[in-house]
Each structure stands twice: as structure tokens, then as C-alpha cells.
Short mmCIF file of C-alpha atoms (C1' of nucleotides) and ligand atoms in Angstrom, two decimals:
data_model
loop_
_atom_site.label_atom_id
_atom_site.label_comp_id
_atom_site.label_asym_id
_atom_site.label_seq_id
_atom_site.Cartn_x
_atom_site.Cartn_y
_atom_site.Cartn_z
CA UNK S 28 0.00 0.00 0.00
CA UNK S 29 1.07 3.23 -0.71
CA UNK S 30 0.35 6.00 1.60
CA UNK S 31 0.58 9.80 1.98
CA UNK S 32 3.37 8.86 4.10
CA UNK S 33 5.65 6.97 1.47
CA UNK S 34 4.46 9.06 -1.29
CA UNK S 35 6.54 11.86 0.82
CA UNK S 36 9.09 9.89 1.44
CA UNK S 37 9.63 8.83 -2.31
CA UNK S 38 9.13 12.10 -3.46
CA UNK S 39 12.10 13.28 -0.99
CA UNK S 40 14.34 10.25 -1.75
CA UNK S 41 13.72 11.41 -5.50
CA UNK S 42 14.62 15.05 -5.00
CA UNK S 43 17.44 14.87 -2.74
CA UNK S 44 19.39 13.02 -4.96
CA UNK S 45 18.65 14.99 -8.01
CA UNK S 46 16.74 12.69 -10.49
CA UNK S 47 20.19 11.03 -10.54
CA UNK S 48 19.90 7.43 -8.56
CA UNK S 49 22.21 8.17 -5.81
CA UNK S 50 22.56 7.16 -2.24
CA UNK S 51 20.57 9.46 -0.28
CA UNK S 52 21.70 9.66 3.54
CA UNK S 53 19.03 8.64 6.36
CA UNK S 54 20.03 12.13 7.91
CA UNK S 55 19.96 14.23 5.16
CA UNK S 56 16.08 12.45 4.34
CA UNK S 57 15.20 12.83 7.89
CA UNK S 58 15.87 16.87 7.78
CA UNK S 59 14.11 17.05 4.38
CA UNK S 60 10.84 15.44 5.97
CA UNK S 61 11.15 16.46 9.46
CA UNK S 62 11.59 13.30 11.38
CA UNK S 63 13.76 11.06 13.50
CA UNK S 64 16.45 9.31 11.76
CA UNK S 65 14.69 6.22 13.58
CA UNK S 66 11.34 6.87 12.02
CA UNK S 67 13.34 7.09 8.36
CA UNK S 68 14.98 3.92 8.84
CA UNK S 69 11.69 2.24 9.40
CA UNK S 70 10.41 3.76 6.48
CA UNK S 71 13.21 2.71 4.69
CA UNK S 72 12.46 -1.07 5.50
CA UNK S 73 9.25 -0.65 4.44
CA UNK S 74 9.74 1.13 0.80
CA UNK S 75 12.45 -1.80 0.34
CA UNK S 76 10.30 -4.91 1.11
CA UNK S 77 7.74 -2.87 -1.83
CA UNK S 78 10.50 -2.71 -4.02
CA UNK S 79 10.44 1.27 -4.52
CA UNK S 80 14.21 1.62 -3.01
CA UNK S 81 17.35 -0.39 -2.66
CA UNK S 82 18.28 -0.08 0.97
CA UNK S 83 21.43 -0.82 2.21
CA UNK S 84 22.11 -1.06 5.91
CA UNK S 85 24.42 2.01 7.14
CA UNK S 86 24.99 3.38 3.55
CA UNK S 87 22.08 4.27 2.59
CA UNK S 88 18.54 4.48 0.29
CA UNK S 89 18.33 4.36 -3.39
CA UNK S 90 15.46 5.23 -5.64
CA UNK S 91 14.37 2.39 -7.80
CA UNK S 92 11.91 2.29 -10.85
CA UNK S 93 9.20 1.23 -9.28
CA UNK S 94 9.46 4.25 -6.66
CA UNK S 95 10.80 6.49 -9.09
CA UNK S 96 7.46 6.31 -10.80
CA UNK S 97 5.34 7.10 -7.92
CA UNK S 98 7.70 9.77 -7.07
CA UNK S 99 7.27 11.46 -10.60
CA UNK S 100 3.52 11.29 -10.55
CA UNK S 101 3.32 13.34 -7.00
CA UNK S 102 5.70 15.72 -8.83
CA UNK S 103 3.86 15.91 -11.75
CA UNK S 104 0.62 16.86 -9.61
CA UNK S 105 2.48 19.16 -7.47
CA UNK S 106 3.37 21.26 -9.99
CA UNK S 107 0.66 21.19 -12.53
CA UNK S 108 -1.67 22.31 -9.03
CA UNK S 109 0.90 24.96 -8.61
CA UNK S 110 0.59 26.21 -12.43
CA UNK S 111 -3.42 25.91 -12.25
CA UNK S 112 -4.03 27.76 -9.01
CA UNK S 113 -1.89 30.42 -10.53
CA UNK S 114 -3.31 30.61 -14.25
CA UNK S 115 -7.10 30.22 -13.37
CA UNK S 116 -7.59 31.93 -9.76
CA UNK S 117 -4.47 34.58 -10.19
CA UNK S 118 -2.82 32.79 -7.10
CA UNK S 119 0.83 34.61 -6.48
CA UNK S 120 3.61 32.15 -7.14
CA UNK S 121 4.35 32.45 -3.35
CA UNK S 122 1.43 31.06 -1.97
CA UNK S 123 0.27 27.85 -4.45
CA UNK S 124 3.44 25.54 -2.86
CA UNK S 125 1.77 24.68 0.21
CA UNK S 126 -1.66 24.58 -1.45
CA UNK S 127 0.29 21.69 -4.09
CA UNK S 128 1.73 20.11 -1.21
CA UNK S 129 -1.62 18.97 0.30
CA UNK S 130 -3.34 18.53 -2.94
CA UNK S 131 -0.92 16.18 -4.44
CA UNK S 132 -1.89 13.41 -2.68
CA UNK S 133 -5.37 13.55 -3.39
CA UNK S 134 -6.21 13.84 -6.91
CA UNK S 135 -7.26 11.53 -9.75
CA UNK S 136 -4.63 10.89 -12.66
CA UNK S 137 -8.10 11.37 -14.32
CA UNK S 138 -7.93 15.11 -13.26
CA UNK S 139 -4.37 15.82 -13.30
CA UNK S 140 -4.64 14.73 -16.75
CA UNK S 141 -7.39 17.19 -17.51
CA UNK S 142 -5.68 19.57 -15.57
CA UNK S 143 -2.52 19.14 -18.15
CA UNK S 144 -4.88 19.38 -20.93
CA UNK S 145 -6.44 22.72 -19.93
CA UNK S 146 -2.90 24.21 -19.41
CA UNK S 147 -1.89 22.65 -23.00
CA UNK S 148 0.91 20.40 -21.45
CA UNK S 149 3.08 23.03 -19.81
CA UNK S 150 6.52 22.33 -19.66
CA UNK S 151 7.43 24.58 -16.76
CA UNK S 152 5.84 25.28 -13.52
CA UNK S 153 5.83 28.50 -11.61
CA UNK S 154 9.08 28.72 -10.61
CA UNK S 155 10.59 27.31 -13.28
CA UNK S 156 10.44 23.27 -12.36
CA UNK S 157 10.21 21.10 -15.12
CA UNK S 158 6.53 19.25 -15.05
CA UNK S 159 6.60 15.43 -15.44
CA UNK S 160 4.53 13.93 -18.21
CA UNK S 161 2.05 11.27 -18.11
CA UNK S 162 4.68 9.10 -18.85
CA UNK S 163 7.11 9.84 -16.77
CA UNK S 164 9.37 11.53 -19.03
CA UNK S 165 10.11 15.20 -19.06
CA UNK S 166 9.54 17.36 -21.80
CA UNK S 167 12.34 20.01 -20.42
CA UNK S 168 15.53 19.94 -19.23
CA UNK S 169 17.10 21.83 -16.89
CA UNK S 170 20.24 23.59 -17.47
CA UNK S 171 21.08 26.16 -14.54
CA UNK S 172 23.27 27.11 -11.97
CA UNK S 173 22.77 28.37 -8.00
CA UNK S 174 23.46 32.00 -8.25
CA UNK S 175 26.27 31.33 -6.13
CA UNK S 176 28.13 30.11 -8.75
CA UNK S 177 27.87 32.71 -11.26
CA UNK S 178 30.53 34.90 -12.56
CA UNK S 179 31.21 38.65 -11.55
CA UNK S 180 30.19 41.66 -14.26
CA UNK S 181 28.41 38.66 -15.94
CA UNK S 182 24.65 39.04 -16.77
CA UNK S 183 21.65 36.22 -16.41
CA UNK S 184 18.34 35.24 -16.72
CA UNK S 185 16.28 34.12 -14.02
CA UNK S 186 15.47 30.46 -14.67
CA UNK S 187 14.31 28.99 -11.62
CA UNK S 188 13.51 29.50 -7.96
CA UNK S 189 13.35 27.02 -4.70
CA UNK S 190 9.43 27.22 -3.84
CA UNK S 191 9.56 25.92 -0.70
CA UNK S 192 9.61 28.92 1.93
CA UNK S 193 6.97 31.46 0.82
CA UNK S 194 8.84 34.46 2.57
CA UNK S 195 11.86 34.00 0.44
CA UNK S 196 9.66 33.91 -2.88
CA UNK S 197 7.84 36.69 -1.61
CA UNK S 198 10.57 38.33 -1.07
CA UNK S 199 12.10 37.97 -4.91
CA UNK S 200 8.46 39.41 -5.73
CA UNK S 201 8.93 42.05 -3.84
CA UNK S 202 12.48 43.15 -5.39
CA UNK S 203 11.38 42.79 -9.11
CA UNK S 204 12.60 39.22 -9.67
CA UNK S 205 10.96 36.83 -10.90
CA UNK S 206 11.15 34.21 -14.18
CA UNK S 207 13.36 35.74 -16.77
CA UNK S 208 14.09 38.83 -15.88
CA UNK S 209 18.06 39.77 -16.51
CA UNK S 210 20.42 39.84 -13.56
CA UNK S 211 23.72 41.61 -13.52
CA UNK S 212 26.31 40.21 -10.82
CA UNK S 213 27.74 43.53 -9.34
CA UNK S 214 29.79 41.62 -6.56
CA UNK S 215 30.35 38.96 -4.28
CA UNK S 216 31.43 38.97 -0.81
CA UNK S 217 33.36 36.13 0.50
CA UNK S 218 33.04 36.76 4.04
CA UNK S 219 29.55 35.74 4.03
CA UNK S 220 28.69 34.47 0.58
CA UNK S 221 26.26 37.49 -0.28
CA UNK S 222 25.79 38.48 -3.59
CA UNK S 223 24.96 42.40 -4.90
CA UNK S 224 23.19 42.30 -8.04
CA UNK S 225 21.64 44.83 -10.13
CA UNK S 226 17.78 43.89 -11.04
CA UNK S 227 15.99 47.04 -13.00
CA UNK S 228 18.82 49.09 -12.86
CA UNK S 229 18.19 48.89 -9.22
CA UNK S 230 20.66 47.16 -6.85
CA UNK S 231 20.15 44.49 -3.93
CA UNK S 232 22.28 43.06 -1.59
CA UNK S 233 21.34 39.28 -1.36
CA UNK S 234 22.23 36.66 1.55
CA UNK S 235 23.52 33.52 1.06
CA UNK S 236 20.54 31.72 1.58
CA UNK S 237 19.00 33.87 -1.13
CA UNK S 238 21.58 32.83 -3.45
CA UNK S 239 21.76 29.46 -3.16
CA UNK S 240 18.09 29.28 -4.15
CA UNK S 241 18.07 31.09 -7.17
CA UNK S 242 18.95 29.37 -10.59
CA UNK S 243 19.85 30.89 -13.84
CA UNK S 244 21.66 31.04 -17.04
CA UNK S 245 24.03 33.33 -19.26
CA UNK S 246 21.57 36.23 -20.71
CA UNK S 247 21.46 36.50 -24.37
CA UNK S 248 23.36 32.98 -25.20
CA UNK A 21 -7.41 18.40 17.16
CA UNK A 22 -9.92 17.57 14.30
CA UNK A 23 -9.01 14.99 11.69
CA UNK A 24 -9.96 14.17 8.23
CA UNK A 25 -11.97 10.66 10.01
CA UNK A 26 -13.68 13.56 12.49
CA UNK A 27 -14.56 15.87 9.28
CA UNK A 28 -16.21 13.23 7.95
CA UNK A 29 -18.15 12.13 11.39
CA UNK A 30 -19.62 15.89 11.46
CA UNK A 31 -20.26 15.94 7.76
CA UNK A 32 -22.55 12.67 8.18
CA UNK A 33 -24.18 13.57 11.68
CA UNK A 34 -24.79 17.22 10.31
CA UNK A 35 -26.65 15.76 6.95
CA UNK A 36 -28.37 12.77 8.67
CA UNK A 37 -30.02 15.01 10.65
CA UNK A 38 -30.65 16.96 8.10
CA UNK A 39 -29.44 20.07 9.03
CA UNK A 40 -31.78 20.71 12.08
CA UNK A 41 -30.25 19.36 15.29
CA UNK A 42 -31.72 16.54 15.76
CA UNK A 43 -30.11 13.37 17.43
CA UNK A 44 -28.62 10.43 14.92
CA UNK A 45 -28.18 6.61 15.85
CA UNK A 46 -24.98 5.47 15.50
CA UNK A 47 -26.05 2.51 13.54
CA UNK A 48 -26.87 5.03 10.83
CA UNK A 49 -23.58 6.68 11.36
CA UNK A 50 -21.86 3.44 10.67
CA UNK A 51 -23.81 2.63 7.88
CA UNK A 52 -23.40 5.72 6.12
CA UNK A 53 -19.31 6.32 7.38
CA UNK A 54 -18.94 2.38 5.89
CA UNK A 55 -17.07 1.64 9.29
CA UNK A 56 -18.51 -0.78 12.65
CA UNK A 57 -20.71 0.38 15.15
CA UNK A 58 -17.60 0.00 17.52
CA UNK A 59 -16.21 2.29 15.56
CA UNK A 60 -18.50 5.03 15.69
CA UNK A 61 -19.07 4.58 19.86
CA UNK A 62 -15.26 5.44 20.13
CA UNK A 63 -15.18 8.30 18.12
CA UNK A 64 -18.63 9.68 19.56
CA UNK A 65 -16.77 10.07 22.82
CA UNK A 66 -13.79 11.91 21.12
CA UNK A 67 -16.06 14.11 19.47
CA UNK A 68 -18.36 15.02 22.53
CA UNK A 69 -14.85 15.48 24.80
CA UNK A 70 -13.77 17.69 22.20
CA UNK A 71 -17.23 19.93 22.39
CA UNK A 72 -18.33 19.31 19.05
CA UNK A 73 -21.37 16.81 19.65
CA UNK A 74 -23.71 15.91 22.38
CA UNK A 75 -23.68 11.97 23.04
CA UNK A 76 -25.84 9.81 25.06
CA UNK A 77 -25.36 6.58 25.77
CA UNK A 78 -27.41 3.88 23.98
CA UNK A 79 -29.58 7.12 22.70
CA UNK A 80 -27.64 8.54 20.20
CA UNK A 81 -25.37 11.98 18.82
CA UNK A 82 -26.47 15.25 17.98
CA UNK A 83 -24.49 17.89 16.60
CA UNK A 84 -23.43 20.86 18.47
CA UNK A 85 -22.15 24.36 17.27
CA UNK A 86 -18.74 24.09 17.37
CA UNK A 87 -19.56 20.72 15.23
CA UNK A 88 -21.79 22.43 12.81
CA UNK A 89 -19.01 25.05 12.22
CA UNK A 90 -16.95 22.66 11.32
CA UNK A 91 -19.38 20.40 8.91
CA UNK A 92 -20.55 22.84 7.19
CA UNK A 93 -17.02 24.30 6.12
CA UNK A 94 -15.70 21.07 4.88
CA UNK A 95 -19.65 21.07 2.92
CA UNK A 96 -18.61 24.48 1.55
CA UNK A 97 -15.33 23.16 0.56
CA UNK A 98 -16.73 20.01 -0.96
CA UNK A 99 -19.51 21.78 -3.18
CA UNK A 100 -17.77 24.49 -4.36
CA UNK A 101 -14.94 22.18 -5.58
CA UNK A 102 -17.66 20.28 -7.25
CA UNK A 103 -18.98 23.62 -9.34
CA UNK A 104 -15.15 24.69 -9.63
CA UNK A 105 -14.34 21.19 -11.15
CA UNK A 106 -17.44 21.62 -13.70
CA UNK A 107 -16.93 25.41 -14.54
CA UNK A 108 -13.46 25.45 -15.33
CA UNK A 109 -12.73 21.79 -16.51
CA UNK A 110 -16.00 20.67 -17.96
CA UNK A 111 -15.94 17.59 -15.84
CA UNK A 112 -19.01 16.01 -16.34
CA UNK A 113 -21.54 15.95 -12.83
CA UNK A 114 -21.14 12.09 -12.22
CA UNK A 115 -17.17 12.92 -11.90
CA UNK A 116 -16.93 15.40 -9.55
CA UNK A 117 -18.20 14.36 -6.48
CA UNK A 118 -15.58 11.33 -5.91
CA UNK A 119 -12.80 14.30 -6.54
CA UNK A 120 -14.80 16.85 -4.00
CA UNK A 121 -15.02 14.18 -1.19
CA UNK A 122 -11.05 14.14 -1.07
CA UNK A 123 -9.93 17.58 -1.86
CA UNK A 124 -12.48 19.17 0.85
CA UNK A 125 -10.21 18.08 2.90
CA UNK A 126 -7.16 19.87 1.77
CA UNK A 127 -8.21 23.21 1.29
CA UNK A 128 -7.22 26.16 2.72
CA UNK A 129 -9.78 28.66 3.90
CA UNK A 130 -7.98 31.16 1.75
CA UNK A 131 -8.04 29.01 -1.14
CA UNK A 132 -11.72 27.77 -1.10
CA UNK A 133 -12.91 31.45 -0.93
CA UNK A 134 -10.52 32.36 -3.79
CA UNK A 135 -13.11 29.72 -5.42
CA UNK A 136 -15.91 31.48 -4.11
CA UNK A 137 -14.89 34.51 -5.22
CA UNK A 138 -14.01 33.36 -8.62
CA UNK A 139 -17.40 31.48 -9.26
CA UNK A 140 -18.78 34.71 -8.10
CA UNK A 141 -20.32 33.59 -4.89
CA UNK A 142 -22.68 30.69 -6.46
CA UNK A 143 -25.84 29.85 -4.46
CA UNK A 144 -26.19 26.00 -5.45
CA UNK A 145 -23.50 23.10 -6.79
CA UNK A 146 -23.65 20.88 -9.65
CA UNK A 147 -26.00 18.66 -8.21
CA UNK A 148 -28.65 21.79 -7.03
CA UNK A 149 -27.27 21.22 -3.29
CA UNK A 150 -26.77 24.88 -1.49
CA UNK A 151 -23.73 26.05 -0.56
CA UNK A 152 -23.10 27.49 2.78
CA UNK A 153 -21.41 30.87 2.71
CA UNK A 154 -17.88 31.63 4.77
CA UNK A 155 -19.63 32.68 7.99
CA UNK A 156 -21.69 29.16 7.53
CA UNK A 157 -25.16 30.38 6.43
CA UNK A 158 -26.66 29.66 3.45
CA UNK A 159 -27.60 32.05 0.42
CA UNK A 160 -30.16 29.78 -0.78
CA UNK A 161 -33.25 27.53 0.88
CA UNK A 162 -34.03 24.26 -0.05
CA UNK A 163 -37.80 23.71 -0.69
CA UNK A 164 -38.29 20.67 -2.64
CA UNK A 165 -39.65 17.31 -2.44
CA UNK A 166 -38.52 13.58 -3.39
CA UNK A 167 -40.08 12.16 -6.56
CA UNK A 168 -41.67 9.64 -4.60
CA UNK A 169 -43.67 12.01 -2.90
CA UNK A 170 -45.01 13.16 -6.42
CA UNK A 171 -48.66 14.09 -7.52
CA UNK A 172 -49.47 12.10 -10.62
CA UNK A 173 -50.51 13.69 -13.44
CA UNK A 174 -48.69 16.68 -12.24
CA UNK A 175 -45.32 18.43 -13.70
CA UNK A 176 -42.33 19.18 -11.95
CA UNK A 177 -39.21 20.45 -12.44
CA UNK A 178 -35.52 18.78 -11.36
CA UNK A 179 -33.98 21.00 -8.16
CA UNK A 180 -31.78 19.11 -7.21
CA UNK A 181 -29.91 15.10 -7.04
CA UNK A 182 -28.14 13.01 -4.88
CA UNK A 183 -24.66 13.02 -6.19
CA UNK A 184 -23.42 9.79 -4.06
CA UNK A 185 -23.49 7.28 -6.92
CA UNK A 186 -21.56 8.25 -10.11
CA UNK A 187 -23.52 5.72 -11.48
CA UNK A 188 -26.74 7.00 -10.42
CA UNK A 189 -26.38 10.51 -11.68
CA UNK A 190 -24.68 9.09 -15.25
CA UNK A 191 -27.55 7.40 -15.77
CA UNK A 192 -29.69 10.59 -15.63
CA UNK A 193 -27.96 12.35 -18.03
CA UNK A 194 -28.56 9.14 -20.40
CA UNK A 195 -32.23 10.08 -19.57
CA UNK A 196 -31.85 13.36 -20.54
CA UNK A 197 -32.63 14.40 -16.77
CA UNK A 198 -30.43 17.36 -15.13
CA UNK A 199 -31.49 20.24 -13.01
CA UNK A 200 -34.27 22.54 -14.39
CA UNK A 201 -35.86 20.03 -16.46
CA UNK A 202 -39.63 19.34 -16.90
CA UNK A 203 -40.73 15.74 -16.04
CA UNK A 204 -44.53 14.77 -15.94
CA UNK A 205 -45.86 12.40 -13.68
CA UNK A 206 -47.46 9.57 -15.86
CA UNK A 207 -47.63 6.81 -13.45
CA UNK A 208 -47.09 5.55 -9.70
CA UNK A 209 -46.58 2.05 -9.33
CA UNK A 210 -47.34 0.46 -5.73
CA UNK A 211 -45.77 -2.82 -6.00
CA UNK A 212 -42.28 -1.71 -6.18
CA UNK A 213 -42.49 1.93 -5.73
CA UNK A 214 -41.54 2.76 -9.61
CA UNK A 215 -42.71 5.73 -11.39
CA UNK A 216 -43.19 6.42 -15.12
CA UNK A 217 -42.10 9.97 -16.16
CA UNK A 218 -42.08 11.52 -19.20
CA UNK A 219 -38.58 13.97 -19.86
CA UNK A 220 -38.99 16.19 -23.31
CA UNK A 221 -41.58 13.27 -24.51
CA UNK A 222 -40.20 10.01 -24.12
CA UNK A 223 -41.18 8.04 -21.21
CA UNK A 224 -38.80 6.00 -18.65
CA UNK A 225 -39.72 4.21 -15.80
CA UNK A 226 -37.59 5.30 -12.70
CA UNK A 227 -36.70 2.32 -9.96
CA UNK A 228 -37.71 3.08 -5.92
CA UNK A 229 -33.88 3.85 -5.70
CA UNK A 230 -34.28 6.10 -8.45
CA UNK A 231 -37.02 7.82 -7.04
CA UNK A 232 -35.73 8.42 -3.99
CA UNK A 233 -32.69 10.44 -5.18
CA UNK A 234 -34.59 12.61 -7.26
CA UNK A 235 -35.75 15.87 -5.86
CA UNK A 236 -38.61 18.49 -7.61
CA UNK A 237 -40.87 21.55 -7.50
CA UNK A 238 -44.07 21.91 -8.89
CA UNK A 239 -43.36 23.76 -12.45
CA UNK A 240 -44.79 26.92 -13.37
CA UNK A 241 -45.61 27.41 -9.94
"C1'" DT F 6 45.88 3.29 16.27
"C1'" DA F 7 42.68 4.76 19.50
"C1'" DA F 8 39.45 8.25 20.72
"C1'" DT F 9 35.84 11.06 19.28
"C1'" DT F 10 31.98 12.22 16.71
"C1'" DA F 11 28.48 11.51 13.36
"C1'" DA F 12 25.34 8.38 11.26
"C1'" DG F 13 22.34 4.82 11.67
"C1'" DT F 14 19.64 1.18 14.25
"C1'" DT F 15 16.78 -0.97 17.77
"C1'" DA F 16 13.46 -1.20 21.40
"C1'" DA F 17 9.74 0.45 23.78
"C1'" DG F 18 6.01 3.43 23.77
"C1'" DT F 19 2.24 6.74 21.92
"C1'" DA F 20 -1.81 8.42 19.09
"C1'" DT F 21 -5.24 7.55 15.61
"C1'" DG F 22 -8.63 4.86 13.69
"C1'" DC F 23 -9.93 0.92 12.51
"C1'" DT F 24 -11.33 -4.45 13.34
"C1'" DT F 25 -13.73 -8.78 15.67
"C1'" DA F 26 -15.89 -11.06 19.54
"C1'" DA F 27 -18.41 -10.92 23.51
"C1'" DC F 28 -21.19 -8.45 26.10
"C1'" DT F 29 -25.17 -5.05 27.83
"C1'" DT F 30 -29.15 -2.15 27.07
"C1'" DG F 31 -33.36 -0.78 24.83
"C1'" DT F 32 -37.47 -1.69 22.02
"C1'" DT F 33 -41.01 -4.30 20.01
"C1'" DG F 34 -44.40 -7.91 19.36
"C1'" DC F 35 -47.04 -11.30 21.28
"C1'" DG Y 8 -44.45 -9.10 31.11
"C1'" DC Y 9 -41.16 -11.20 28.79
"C1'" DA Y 10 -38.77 -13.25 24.84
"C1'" DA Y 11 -36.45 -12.01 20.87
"C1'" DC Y 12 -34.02 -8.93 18.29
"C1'" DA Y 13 -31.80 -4.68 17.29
"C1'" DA Y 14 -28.88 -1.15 18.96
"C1'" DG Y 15 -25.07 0.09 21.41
"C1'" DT Y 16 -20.81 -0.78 24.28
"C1'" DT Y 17 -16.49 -2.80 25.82
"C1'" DA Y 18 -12.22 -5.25 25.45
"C1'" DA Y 19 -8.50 -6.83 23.03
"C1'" DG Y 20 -5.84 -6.42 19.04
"C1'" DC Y 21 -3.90 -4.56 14.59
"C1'" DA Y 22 -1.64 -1.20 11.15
"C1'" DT Y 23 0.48 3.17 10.34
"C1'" DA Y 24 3.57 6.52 11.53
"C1'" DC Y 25 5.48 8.80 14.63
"C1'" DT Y 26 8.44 9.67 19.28
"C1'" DT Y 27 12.57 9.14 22.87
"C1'" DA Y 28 16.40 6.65 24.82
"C1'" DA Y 29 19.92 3.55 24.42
"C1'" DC Y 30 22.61 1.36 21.56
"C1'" DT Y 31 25.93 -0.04 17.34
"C1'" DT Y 32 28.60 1.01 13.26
"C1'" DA Y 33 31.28 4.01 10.36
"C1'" DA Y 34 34.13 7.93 9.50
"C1'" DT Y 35 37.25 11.38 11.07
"C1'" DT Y 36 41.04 13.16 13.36
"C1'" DA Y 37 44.71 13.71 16.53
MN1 LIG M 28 6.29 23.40 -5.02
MN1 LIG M 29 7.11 24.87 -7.86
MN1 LIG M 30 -20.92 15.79 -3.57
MN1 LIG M 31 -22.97 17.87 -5.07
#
DNA sequence: TAATTAAGTTAAGTATGCTTAACTTGTTGC
DNA sequence: GCAACAAGTTAAGCATACTTAACTTAATTA
């Protein structure tokens, strides 16, 4: 049986190690969901006798096909929810994350699939996540870095954003970013890994948390 | 704390007593919930230490305010999903009830009246059942009667149907039956509690079950 | 290499919401 | 009035998904 629970779980295992199939740590998975390391390593037995992981004792867990599947279809909900609420009730792109992350678990592949339809089989989701097709596949692939890693004087396009606190995407609303707008990398401070860029003509001092959580690519390349 | 299982407890003692306050046997409850009667004894406690019913022993449980609140948000959230569903997606009426009776539950307040708003504050859902408004009254009073309860020879028009069985309301459209049509009372049999109608001149005979799901005013009237 | 620390596991226990089996209470028909 | 039956309760147990506390294993570092 698969439950709320292990769709979570899955969907974590999947993220965490990047849609490659890498080890994910029990730790790492336990701080992702919120949990005790002991409640993730009875999880962990459980996904593994279903055959949706390869578990290994002290090393590890490792998506398999079977859970990789499951894992894609929650994503694929998520984020078509997130693209619908925005598109047909004007939701901001701050607020339809948490919204996705209840309503994921409880919807038809009959509606998500009409849901998809209506939006014409997006390819992107509010903050710039690839959407999952029916089959699994994608029909997008990424290609960004963390703004960390960009390169001073250089200017890029806003690609993507991390969705999951609503302050910090409120935030980017609130200084004129959002998906593609052209960033200029003024400077970068090693002492605390800030970044000042120059949005608008306007410039902004951003932390480091900032900057690890938004993605983007050369401008006009 | 209120669960999904208590929602659902409130939602079925609120509408077997049909919105006045009167008491409901737990057998019912059972029946209706699809659980034991054991069950429904155990949770009748939670729910009257928790304020939201009244509950005597071997009589029966009767819903309180703080349990009506309650019900008749997660019935707000439930119908307007169900006109939501139809207005923007064109699901079809037998569809959307089986989608409703899971996402009511994972709604935010914010987001359900962002549906409100959007459908422009509807009075009734798909099925002609009245939606309560945010502060839990209703724009809209019922004042029909069950076929069964006909006149024959008389014509009425469709108010409103039980949405329960997907099957049940498919086979009305078949019929040609949805809300605001004209059906004429041809014929009342006793036996087995059938009727004969006529819908835009062809005739049908409608089982007891039938029958009793069906709900009319007298037209022109 | 041995000590320390981090990562992971196990055991025991909790809360929720069910079940079945055995029981008690209430109602109805004769 | 009482037998029979329906309605309701209680007790014991199960599955899921958590927790804390105590433990083991692995990795790091001095
Ligand atoms: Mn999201
Ligand atoms: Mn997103
Ligand atoms: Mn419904
Ligand atoms: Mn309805």
C-alpha cells in the first residue's frame, strides 16, 4: 500500500538526490521530511520490502523504478496544481506551494490529466520546475546554476527558484525578480557568501541563503 | 485536534439530521461512514470530549455548534470544488463528487474562498445542493420534495440530485434528466415503488432507488 | 591506532482509527 | 411481562507513523 506517508518519502528520496539514482543519507532524508532518523529507517524497510528503493544497511537508500514512478507522478501533480491555481484563480507564485503540497496526494490521474490538458501540457511550472509527463518523461531539461556560482560583471536570466519557503519567494516578488528577468552580478562577498546584483537598474544586496536558491543562465546565449 | 476521520463524522451527523439538530443513531452513522458500530461509539466520545457533539449513551449523537461550524465548512469546501471542477474543466456531474469528497479536505480557507470569489459567490453546486457561505449560512433555501412524494398527473421540475453514486447521476444524463428540467408524472406504481415519467416526450420508468434520489418543484408554480 | 563524533539502528512506547468477539441495554411484538 | 431482536458498548488487538532513549557502526582526526 502506498500512503501519503511513502508518497513523501519517495518524493524526498527522489529530489534529494537529483533525479540522478544516488545514495541518499538517512540524515539528510530525515531533515528534508522532518523526522527522526529512527522513524526514516523504518520507512526505509518498508519502501524496500515494496521494491520502490534499494536499501542498504548504514549506507544508505536508493530510488528504484518502481518508486521512481510514484515519485514522478506526485511531482507531476504538485506542480501542474501549482501552475493551475496560478493561471485560473491569479494565485501569487508564493502562496500555491503549500496549497500543491496537500493537494498532491489527493487527486485523480483522471484530473491531473485534464488539468494538463487545460494548461496545453506546460513544460514549466511556476518557478521554473520542469513538469513530469504522463509518462514519466520530461519534456524540459534543466540547465542552470545556483546564483552562487555565477561569474562577476556577468549578466543572467532568471530560470528557476526554490518554492519551498513562501517568505523567500515573496521576497524575490517584492524586489522585481521573478522568471526571466536579466540579472547583472555587481559583486560577491566572500566573508559571508552574499551576492549584490543589479535587477531594474536597481541594486540588492542578497544573503547567502537567497543565493543558493536562485537558478539561472548566461543572458542572451 | 480535528481529523480528516472527524470531518467526515460531522459531515454525516450534520446531513443525517438533516441540518436541524436533531439526534442520529450510531447505527446510521456506521452505515453511512462504511465503518462498525464500535467504531463510531469510540469516536462519539472523542467528538463530545472535544465539544463538538452531544452523546448519550445507547440514545444517540447530535451535533453541536462548534460541530456544525466545522461540517458545514468542509460542505462548503466540498460543493464548491464540485462547481469549480465543472466550470473550469467541464468535468461532467457524475465525476466530480468522488474528486470533491477528497480535496475538501485539503483546502485552505484562503483558497476555497478564492473559489468562491471566482465562481462569483454561487448559491447552489452541480448537483442543485446549497452552498453554505464563509460565515456558515446559506444564500439559498431548499424547498423541494422527493419524486416519490409526487402528484401524478402533475409536472415538476428537477432541483436538485443526490450526487453519491456516479452511477446514479450518469444514468440521468442518459435520460436526458439534469437540473431545471420538466418531467410529468405519468404513473405511480405500488408494488415496487416505480414511477413512469415523461422527460422532453419520451417516457422511462424510474426504480424506488431512483425515485428516492430525485428531488422536484411543482413547475410553473 | 585509538578516541571522538556523526550516522544509523533498535526497542519500547504513543496516538489515531480501525477491526472482531463478547457483552449489555433498549425496544417491540405477542 | 417477557422473549427475541436490534442497537449500542467494551475489550483486546492490529496497522500506520510517529516519538525518545539507548545502543551499534562508520568515519574522522589527533
Ligand atoms: Mn512546489
Ligand atoms: Mn514549484
Ligand atoms: Mn458531492
Ligand atoms: Mn454535489
Amino acid at each position: 500500500m502506498i500512503t501519503i506517508s511513502k508518497e513523501n518519502y519517495l518524493k524526498s528520496i527522489y529530489t534529494l538526490a537529483k533525479g540522478n539514482g544516488n545514495f541518499v543519507s538517512l540524515t539528510e532524508l530525515s531533515k528534508e521530511l522532518n523526522v527522526t532518523k529512527s522513524a526514516v529507517t523504518e520507512m526505509s524497510k518498508k519502501l524496500y520490502e515494496q521494491g520502490c528503493v534499494k536499501y542498504v544497511r548504514y549506507k544508505g537508500i536508493k530510488i528504484l523504478p518502481k518508486g521512481k514512478k510514484i515519485a514522478l507522478k506526485v511531482i507531476r501533480k504538485h506542480r501542474l496544481w501549482e501552475l493551475f491555481l496560478v493561471e485560473t484563480l491569479n494565485l501569487s507564485w508564493d502562496k500555491v506551494h503549500l496549497e500543491a503540497e496537500k493537494l498532491e496526494h489527493f487527486t485523480s490521474d483522471f484530473l491531473i490529466d485534464t488539468i494538463d490538458e487545460y494548461l496545453k501540457y506546460p513544460k514549466l511550472d511556476p518557478h521554473g520546475e520542469p513538469i513530469p509527463c504522463k509518462d514519466g518523461s520530461y519534456r524540459y531539461k534543466i540547465n542552470d546554476i545556483p546564483m552562487s556560482e555565477c561569474i562577476l560583471g556577468k549578466t543572467y536570466k532568471v530560470t528557476r527558484v526554490n518554492d519551498r519557503e513562501e517568505e523567500l519567494v515573496r521576497y524575490l516578488s517584492k524586489i522585481d525578480i521573478q522568471l526571466n528577468r536579466e540579472i547583472k552580478i555587481i559583486e560577491k562577498l566572500k566573508f559571508d557568501n552574499s551576492v549584490i546584483i543589479e535587477v531594474n537598474g536597481v541594486k540588492h544586496s542578497l544573503s547567502s541563503k537567497l543565493v543558493d536558491n536562485i537558478f539561472l543562465t548566461k543572458a542572451n546565449g
